[in-house]
Short mmCIF file of C-alpha atoms in Angstrom, two decimals:
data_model
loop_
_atom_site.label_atom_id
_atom_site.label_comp_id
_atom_site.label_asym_id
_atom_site.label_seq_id
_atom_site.Cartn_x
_atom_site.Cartn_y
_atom_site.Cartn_z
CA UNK A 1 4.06 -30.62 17.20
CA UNK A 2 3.96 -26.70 18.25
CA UNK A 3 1.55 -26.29 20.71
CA UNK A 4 -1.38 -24.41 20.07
CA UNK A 5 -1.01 -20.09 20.47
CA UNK A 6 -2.14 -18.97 23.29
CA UNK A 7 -5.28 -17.33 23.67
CA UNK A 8 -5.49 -13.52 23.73
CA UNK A 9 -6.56 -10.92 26.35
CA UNK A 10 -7.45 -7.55 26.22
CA UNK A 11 -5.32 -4.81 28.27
CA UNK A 12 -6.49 -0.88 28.67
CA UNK A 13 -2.99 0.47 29.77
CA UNK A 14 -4.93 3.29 31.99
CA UNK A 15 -2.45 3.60 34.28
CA UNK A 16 -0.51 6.52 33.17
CA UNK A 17 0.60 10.01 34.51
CA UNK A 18 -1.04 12.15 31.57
CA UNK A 19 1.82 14.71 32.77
CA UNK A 20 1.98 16.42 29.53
CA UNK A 21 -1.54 16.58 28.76
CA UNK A 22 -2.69 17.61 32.80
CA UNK A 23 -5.58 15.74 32.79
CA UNK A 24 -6.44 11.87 33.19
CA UNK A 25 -6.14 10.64 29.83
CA UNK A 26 -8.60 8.01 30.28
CA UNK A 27 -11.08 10.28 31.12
CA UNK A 28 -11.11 12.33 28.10
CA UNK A 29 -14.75 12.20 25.88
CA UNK A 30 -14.68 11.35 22.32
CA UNK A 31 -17.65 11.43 20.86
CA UNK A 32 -19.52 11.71 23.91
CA UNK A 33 -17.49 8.53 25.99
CA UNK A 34 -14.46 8.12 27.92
CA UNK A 35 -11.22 7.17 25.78
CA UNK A 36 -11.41 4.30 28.70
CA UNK A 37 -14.81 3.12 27.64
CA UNK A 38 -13.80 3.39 23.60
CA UNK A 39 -10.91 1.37 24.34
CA UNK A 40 -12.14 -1.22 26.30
CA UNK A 41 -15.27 -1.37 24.37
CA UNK A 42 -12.97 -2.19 21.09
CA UNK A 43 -11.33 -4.51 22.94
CA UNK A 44 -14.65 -6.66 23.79
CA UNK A 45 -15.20 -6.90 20.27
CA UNK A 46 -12.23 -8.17 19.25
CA UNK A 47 -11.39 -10.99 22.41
CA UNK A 48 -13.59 -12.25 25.03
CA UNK A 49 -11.78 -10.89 28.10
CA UNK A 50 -10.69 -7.46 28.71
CA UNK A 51 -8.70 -5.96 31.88
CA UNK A 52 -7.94 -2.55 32.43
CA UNK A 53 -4.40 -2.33 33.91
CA UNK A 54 -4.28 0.65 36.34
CA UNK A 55 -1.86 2.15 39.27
CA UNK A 56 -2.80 1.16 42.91
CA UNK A 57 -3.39 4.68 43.55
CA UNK A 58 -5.83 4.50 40.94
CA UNK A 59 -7.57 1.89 41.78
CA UNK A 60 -10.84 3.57 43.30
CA UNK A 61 -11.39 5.44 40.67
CA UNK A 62 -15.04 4.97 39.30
CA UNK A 63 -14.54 4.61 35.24
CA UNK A 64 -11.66 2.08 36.18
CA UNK A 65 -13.31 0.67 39.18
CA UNK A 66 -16.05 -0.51 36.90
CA UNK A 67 -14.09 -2.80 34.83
CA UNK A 68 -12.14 -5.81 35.67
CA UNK A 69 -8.71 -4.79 36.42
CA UNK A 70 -5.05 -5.78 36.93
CA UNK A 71 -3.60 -3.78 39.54
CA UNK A 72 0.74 -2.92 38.92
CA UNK A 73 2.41 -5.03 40.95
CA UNK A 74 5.18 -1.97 41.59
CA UNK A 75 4.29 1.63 41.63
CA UNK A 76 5.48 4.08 39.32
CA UNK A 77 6.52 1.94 36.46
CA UNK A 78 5.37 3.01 33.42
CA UNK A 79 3.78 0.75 30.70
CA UNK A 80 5.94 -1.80 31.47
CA UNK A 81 5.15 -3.16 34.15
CA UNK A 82 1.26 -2.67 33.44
CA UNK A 83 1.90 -5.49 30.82
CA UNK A 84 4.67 -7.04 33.06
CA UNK A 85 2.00 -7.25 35.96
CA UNK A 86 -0.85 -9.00 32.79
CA UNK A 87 1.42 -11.74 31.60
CA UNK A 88 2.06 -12.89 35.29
CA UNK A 89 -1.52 -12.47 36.04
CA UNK A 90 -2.17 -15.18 33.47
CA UNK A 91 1.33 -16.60 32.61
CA UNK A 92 -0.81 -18.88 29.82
CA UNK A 93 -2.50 -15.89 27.69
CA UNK A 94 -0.98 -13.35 25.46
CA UNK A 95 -2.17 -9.81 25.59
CA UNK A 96 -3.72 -7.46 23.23
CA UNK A 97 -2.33 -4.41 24.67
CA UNK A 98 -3.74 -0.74 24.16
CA UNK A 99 -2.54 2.49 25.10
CA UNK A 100 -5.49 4.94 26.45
CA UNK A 101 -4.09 8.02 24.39
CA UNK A 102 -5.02 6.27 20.40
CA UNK A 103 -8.74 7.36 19.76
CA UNK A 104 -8.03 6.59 15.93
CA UNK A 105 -7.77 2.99 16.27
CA UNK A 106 -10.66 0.88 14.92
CA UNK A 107 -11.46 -2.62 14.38
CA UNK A 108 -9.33 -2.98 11.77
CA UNK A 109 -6.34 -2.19 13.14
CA UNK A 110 -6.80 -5.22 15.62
CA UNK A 111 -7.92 -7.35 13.35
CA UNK A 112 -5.10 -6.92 11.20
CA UNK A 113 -3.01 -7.43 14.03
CA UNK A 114 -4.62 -10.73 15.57
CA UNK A 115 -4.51 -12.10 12.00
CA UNK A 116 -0.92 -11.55 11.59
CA UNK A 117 -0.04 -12.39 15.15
CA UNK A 118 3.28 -14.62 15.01
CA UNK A 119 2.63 -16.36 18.29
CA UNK A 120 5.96 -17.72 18.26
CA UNK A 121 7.71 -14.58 18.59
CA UNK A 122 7.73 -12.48 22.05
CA UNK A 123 5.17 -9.85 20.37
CA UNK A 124 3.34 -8.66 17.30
CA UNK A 125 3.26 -4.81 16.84
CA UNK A 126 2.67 -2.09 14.21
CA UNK A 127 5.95 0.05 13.05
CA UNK A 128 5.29 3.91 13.61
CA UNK A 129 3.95 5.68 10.18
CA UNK A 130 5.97 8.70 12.11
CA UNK A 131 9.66 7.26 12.45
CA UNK A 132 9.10 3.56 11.77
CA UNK A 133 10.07 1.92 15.51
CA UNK A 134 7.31 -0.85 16.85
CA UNK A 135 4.66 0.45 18.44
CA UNK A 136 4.67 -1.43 21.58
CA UNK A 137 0.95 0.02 22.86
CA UNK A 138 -0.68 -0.92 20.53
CA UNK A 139 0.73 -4.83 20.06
CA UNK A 140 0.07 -7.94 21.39
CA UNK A 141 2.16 -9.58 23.80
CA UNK A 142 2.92 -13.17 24.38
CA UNK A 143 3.44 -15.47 27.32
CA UNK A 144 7.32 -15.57 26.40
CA UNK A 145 7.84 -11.99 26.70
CA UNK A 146 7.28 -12.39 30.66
CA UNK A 147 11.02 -13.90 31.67
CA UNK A 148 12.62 -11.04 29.15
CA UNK A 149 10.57 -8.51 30.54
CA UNK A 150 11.30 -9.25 33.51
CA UNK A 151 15.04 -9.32 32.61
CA UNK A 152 15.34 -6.33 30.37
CA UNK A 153 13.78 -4.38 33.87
CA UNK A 154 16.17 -5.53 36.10
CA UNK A 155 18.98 -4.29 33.98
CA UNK A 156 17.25 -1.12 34.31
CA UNK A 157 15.04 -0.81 30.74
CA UNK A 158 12.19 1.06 30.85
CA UNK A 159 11.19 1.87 27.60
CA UNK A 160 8.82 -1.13 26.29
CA UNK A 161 9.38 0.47 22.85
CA UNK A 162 13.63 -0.19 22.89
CA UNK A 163 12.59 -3.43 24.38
CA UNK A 164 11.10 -4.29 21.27
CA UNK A 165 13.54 -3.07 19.13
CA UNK A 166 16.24 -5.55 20.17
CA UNK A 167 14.02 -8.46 20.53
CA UNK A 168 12.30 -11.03 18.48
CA UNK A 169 8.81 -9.56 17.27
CA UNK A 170 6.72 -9.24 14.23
CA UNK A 171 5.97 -6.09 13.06
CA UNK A 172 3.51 -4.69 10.78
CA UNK A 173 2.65 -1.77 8.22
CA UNK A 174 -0.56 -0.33 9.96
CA UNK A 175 -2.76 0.06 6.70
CA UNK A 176 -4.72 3.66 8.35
CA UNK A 177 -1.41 5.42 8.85
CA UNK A 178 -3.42 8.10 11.13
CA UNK A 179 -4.53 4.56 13.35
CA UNK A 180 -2.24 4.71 15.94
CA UNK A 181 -1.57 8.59 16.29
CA UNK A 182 -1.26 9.20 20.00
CA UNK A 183 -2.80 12.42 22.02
CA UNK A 184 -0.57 13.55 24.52
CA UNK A 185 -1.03 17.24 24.43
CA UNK A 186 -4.59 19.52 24.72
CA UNK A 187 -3.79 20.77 21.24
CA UNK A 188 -3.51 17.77 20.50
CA UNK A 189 -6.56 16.26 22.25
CA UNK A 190 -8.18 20.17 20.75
CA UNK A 191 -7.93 18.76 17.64
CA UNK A 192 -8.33 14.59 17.72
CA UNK A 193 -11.86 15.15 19.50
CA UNK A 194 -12.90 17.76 16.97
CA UNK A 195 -12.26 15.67 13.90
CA UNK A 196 -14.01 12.53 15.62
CA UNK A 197 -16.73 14.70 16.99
CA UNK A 198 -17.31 16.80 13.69
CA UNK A 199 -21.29 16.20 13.11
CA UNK A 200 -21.39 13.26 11.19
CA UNK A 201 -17.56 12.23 11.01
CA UNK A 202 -19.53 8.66 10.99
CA UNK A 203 -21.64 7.83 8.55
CA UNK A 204 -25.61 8.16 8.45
CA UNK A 205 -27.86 10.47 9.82
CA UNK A 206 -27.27 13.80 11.83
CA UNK A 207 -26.42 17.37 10.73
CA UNK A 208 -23.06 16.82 8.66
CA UNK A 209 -21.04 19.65 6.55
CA UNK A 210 -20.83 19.09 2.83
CA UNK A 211 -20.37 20.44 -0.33
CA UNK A 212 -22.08 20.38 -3.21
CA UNK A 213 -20.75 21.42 -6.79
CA UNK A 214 -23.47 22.10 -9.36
CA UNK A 215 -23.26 21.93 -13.34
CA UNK A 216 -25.49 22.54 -16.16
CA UNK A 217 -29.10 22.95 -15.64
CA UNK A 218 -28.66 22.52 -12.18
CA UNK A 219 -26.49 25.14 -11.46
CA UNK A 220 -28.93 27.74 -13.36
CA UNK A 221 -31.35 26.60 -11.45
CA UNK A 222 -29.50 26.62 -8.28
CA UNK A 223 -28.22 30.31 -8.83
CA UNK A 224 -24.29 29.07 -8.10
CA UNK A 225 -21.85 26.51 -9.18
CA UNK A 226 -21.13 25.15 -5.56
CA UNK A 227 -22.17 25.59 -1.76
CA UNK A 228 -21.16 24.31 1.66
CA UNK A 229 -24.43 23.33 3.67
CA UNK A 230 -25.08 21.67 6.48
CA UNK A 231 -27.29 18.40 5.81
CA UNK A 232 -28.86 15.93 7.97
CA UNK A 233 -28.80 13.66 5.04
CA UNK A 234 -27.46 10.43 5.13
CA UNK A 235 -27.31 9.61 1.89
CA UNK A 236 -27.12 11.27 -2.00
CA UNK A 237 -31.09 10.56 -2.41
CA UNK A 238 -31.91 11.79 0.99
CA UNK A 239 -29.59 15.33 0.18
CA UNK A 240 -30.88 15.64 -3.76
CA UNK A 241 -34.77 15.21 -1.88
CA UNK A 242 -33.58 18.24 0.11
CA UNK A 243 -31.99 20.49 -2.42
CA UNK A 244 -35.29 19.95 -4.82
CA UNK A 245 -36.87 21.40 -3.25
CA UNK A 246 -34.86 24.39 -1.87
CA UNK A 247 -33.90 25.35 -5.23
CA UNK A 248 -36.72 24.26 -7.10
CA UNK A 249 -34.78 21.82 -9.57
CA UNK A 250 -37.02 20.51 -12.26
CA UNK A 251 -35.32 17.18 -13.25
CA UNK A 252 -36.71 14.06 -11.21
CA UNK A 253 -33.45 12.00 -9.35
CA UNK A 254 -34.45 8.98 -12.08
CA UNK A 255 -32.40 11.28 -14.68
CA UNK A 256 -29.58 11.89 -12.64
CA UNK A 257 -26.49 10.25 -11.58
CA UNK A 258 -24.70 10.97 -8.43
CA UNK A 259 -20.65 11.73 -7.93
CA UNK A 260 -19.31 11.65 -3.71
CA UNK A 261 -15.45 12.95 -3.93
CA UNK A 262 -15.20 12.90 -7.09
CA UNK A 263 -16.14 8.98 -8.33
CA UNK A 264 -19.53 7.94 -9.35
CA UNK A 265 -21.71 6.52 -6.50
CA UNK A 266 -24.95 5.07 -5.69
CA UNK A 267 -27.35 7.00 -4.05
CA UNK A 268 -27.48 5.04 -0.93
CA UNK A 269 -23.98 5.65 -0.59
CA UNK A 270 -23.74 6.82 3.39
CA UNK A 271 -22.27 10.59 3.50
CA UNK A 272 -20.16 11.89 5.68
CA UNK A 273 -18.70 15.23 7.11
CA UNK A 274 -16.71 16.63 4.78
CA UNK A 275 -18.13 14.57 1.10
CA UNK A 276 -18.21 16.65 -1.72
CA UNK A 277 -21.40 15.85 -3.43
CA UNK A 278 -21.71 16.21 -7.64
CA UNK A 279 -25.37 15.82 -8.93
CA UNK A 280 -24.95 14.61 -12.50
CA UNK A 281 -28.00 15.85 -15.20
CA UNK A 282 -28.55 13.61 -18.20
CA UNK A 283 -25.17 14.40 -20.22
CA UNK A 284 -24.57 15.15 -23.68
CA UNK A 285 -20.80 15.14 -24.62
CA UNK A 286 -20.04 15.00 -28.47
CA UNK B 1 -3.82 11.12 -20.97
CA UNK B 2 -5.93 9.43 -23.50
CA UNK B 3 -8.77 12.10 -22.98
CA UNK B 4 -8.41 15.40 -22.68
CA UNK B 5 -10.52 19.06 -22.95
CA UNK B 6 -9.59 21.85 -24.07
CA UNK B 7 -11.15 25.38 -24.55
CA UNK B 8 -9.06 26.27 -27.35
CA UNK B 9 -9.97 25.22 -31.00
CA UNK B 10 -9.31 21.46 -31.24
CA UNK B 11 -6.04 21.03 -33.53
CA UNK B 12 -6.80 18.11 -35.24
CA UNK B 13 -3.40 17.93 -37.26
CA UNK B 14 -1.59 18.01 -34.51
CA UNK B 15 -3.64 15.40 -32.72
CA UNK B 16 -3.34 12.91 -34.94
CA UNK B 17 0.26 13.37 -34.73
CA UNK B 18 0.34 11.90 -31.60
CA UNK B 19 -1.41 8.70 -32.80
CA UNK B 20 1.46 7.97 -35.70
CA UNK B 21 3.00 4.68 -35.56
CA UNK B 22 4.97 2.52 -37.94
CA UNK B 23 3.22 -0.37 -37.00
CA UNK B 24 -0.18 1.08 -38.10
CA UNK B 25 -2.19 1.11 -41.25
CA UNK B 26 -4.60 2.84 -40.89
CA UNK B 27 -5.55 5.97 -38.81
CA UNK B 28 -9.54 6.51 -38.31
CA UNK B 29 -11.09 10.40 -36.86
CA UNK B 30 -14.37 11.23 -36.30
CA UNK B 31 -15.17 14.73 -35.93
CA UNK B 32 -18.00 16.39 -33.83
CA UNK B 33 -19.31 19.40 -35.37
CA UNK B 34 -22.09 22.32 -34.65
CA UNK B 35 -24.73 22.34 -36.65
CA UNK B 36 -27.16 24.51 -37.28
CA UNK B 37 -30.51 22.79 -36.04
CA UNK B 38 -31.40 19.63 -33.74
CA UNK B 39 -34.94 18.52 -33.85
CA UNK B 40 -36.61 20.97 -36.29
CA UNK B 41 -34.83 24.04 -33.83
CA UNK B 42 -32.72 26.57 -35.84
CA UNK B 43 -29.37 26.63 -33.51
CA UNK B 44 -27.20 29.46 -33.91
CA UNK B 45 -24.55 28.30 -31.34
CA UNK B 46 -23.23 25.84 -28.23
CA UNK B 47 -22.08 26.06 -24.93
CA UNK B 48 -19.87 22.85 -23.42
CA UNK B 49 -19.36 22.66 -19.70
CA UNK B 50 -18.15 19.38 -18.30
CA UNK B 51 -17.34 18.01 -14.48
CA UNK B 52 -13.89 17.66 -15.03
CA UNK B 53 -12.40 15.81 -12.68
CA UNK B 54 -14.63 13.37 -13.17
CA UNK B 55 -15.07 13.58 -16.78
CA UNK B 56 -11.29 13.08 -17.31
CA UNK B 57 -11.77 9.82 -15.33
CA UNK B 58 -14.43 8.47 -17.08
CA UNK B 59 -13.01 9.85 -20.35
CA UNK B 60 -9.77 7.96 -19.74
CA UNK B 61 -11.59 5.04 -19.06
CA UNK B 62 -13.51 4.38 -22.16
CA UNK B 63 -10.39 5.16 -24.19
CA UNK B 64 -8.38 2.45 -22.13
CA UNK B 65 -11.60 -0.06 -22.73
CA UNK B 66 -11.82 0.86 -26.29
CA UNK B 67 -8.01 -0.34 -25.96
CA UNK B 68 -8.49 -3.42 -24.67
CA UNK B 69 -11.46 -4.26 -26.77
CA UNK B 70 -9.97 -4.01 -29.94
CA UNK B 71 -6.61 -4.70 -31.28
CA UNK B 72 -5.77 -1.12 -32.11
CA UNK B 73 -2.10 0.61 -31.73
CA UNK B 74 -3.33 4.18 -30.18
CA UNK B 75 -6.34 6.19 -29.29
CA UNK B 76 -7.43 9.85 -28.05
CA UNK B 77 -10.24 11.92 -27.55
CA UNK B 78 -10.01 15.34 -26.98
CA UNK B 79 -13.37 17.50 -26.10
CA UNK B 80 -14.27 21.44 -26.42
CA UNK B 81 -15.50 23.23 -23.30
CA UNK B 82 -16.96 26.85 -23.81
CA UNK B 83 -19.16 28.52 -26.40
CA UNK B 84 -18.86 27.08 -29.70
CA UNK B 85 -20.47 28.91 -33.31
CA UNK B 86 -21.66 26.66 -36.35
CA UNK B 87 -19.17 24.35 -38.24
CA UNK B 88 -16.94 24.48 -34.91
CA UNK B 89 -15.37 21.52 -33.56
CA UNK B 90 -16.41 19.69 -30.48
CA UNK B 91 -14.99 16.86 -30.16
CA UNK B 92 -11.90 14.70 -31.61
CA UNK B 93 -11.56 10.98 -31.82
CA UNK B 94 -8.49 9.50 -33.14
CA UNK B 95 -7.30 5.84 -33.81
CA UNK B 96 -4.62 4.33 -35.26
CA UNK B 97 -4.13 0.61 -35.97
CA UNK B 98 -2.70 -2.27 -37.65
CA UNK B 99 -5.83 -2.49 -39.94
CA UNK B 100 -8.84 -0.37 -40.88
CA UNK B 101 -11.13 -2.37 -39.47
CA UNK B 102 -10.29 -2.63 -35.65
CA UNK B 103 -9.57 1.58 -36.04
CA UNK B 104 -13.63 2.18 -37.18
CA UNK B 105 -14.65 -0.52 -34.19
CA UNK B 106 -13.23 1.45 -31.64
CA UNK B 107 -13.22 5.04 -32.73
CA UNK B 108 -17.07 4.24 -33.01
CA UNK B 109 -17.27 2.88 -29.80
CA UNK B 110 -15.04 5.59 -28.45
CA UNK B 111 -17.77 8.40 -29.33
CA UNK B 112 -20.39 6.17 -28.12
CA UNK B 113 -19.15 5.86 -24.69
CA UNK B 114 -18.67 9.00 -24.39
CA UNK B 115 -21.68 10.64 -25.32
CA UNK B 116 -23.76 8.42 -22.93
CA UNK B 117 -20.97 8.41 -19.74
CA UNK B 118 -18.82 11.66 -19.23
CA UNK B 119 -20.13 14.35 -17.16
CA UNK B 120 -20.52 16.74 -19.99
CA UNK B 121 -23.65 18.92 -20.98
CA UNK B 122 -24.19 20.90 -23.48
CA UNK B 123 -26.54 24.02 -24.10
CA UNK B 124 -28.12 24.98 -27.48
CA UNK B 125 -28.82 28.40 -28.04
CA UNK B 126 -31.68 29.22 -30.54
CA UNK B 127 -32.14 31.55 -33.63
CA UNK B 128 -35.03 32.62 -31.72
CA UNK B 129 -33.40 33.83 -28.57
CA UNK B 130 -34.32 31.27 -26.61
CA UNK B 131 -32.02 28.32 -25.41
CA UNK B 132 -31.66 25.26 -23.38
CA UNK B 133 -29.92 21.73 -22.07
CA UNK B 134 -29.74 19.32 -24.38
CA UNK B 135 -31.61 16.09 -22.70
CA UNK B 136 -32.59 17.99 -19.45
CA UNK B 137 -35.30 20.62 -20.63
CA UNK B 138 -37.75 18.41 -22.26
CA UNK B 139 -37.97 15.31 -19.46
CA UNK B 140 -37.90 17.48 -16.53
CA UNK B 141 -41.17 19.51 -18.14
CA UNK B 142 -42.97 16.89 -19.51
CA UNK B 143 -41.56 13.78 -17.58
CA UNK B 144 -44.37 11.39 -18.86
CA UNK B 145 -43.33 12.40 -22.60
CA UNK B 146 -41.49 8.92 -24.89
CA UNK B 147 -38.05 11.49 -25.10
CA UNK B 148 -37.98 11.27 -21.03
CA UNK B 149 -38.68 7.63 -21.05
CA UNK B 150 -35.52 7.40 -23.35
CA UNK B 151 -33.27 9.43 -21.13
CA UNK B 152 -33.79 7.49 -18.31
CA UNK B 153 -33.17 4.74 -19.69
CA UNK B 154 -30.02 6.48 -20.88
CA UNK B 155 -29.19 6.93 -17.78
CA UNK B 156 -29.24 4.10 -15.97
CA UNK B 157 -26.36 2.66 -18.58
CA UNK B 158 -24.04 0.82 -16.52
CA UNK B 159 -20.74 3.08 -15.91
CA UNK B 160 -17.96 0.94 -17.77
CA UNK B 161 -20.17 -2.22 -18.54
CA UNK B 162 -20.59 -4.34 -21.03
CA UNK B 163 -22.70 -2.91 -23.75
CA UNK B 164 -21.74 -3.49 -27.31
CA UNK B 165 -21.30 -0.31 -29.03
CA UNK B 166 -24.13 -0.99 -31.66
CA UNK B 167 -26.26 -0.87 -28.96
CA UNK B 168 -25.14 3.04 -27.73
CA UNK B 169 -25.46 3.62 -31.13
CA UNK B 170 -28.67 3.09 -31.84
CA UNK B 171 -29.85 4.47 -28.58
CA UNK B 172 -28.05 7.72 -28.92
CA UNK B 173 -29.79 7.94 -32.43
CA UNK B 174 -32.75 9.67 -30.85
CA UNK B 175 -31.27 12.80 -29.69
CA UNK B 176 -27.79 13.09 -30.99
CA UNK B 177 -26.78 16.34 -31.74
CA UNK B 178 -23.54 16.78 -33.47
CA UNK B 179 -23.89 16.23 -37.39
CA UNK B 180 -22.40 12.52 -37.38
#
């Protein structure tokens, strides 16, 4: 009989240098909270126990000190031996490890990955959408890995990610190819926090950019065939409501149908930054 | 692509050339034309303006059903965008097939669906000057009037669902416009 998988941890790898990016990377706000707090928060969701795994230098610092955390057992490390330092803290749990620099990820991607977890390997990881190598930060780790860890360091590896690529793991397709981008840069963080902070990246309410293309009646009546506005609506029913009356359309929303990106769609459809939005008149083709 | 627009004149010759097949029949076209009037208004011309990316999706997709439905070799519609004078063509439907029958079945439903699903509108001008959108002028001013009642319901056919084409045909009877 194989005995059962171990259960799974969470691990916030927080422990890093941020060199290239000059600030703690842990630190940095995405839509409004810490990367630490997004990443630990996804965690909880996910697995019932989550550890942040930070440097003893870092230890007093207050968005760490809050959480529960697993302290390196050597300084100046790297990654490895934040997971290195897990696995013995609990030689009988695998970890779900995260990197503190992947603000894309999302409950999917760690679903996906504890539903295709091969236990029986020494870890389950996504392959890059960049260059195709595991992504050992985002992965889960089992008990096994501990003794070849520990091995692969004392013959002077560092680089979790080269671990991985000579040892036995399962690795995945991530489905969101943008999931596991990394931030390591400001540009780079520039750029990640404005397209997750854009008003109304998530769906619902709040002040959103869209566009709207209009045809037919609706465009006489609107004066132009298309405009960029910024809506607090949250869905197609909520924005047609608004542009009634703005432009003084005569047909009731009963008549029309409703197109988001090109595809029909219902009118509680939930709009976000960046929809394009097609109001559809009663049509007469033929 | 099984539906297509175009703002030139439709070529119906060469159309139906791409429908030939040695395995077929039969070959069955209906024709969309402009007339001169639509519900006791003298028309003197048309203007076509469709949502095409969508319409070519929704186009495609009643062609491929239309497919599927019946056991026909090859179909294609192909609908005018832009002004259009009397006796004009606006739209082409072509079907080829093993046997007469399945090539009326489907070219019928063909015009059916597409009449009551693609994004495409059309404007009547008037001998008088005046002019407006066929199915949108009359419900949005008098929304309580039995014409409104039947758009709406028009409306709210399912995209892509199961309707049997006798059905659209007998609802589109109220306000179809081309001479068919």
């Amino acid at each position: 009989m194989t005995p059962p998988p171990a259960p799974v941890h969470g691990l916030v790898l927080a422990g890093g240098a941020s060199s290239r990016m000059q600030r703690d990377k842990a630190l940095l706000q995405y839509e409004g909270r810490s990367q630490l707090d997004r990443a630990f928060d996804l965690l909880g969701r996910h697995v019932p126990k989550v550890f942040v795994s930070v440097r003893a230098s870092q230890a007093a610092e207050p968005t760490r000190a809050r959480r529960p955390m697993i302290v390196d057992s050597v300084e100046g490390g790297g990654p490895i031996v934040g997971i290195r330092s897990a696995l013995a803290t609990d030689p009988g749990a695998a970890w779900l490890v995260l990197a503190c620099d992947l603000p894309f990820l999302s409950d999917s991607v760690l679903e996906q990955l504890l539903a295709e977890r091969d236990p029986g390997s020494f870890a389950t990881a996504y392959s890059s959408a960049h260059d195709g190598l595991p992504e050992p930060l985002c992965a889960i780790w089992e008990p096994a890995a501990a003794a070849e860890l520990t091995a692969f360091q004392r013959g002077g590896g560092q680089c979790p990610r080269k671990f991985m690529r000579s040892s036995r793991i399962r690795l995945l397709e991530p489905r969101d190819r943008r999931a596991l981008d990394n931030v390591n840069t400001p540009e780079e963080y520039r750029d990640a926090a404005s397209a997750l902070d854009a008003p109304g990246a998530r769906a619902g309410a709040g002040p959103k950019r869209l566009k709207v293309q209009y045809f037919a009646l609706l465009r006489e009546q609107a004066g132009r065939s298309e405009e960029t506005l910024d809506s607090s609506a949250a869905t197609p029913a909520d924005l047609y409501l608004e542009l009634r009356t703005r432009h003084g359309f005569t047909l009731p929303r009963e008549l029309l149908k409703v197109a988001v990106n090109g595809e029909f769609a219902d009118w509680t459809h939930p709009l976000v930054a960046g929809d394009s939005v097609v109001f559809i008149p009663p049509v007469a083709g033929g | 692509m099984r539906f297509r627009f175009t703002q030139m004149p439709i070529d119906a010759l060469a159309a139906r050339q791409e429908l030939l097949d040695p395995g077929a029949g039969g070959f069955v076209a209906f024709e969309g034309w402009v007339r001169d009037h639509n519900e006791g208004r003298a028309v003197h011309r048309l203007e076509y303006e469709a949502f095409q990316a969508l319409a070519l999706k929704e186009g495609d997709r009643i062609v491929e059903e239309a497919l599927q439905r019946f056991p026909v070799k090859h179909a294609l519609c192909i609908h005018r965008v832009g002004s259009l004078d009397l006796t004009q063509m606006a739209v082409w439907v072509g079907v080829s097939a093993e046997h007469r029958g399945e090539a009326f079945d489907a070219c019928r439903y063909i015009i059916d669906e597409v009449k009551h699903r693609v994004p495409i509108w059309k404007k009547e001008h008037y001998r008088d000057g005046d002019s407006g959108w066929v199915n949108c002028e009359r419900c949005a001013a008098a929304p309580r009037h039995a014409h409104a009642q039947a758009h709406a319901h028009a409306h709210e056919h399912p995209h892509g669902g199961e309707r049997s084409p006798e059905l659209g045909a007998d609802h589109g009877a109220s306000h179809d416009h081309d001479a068919a």
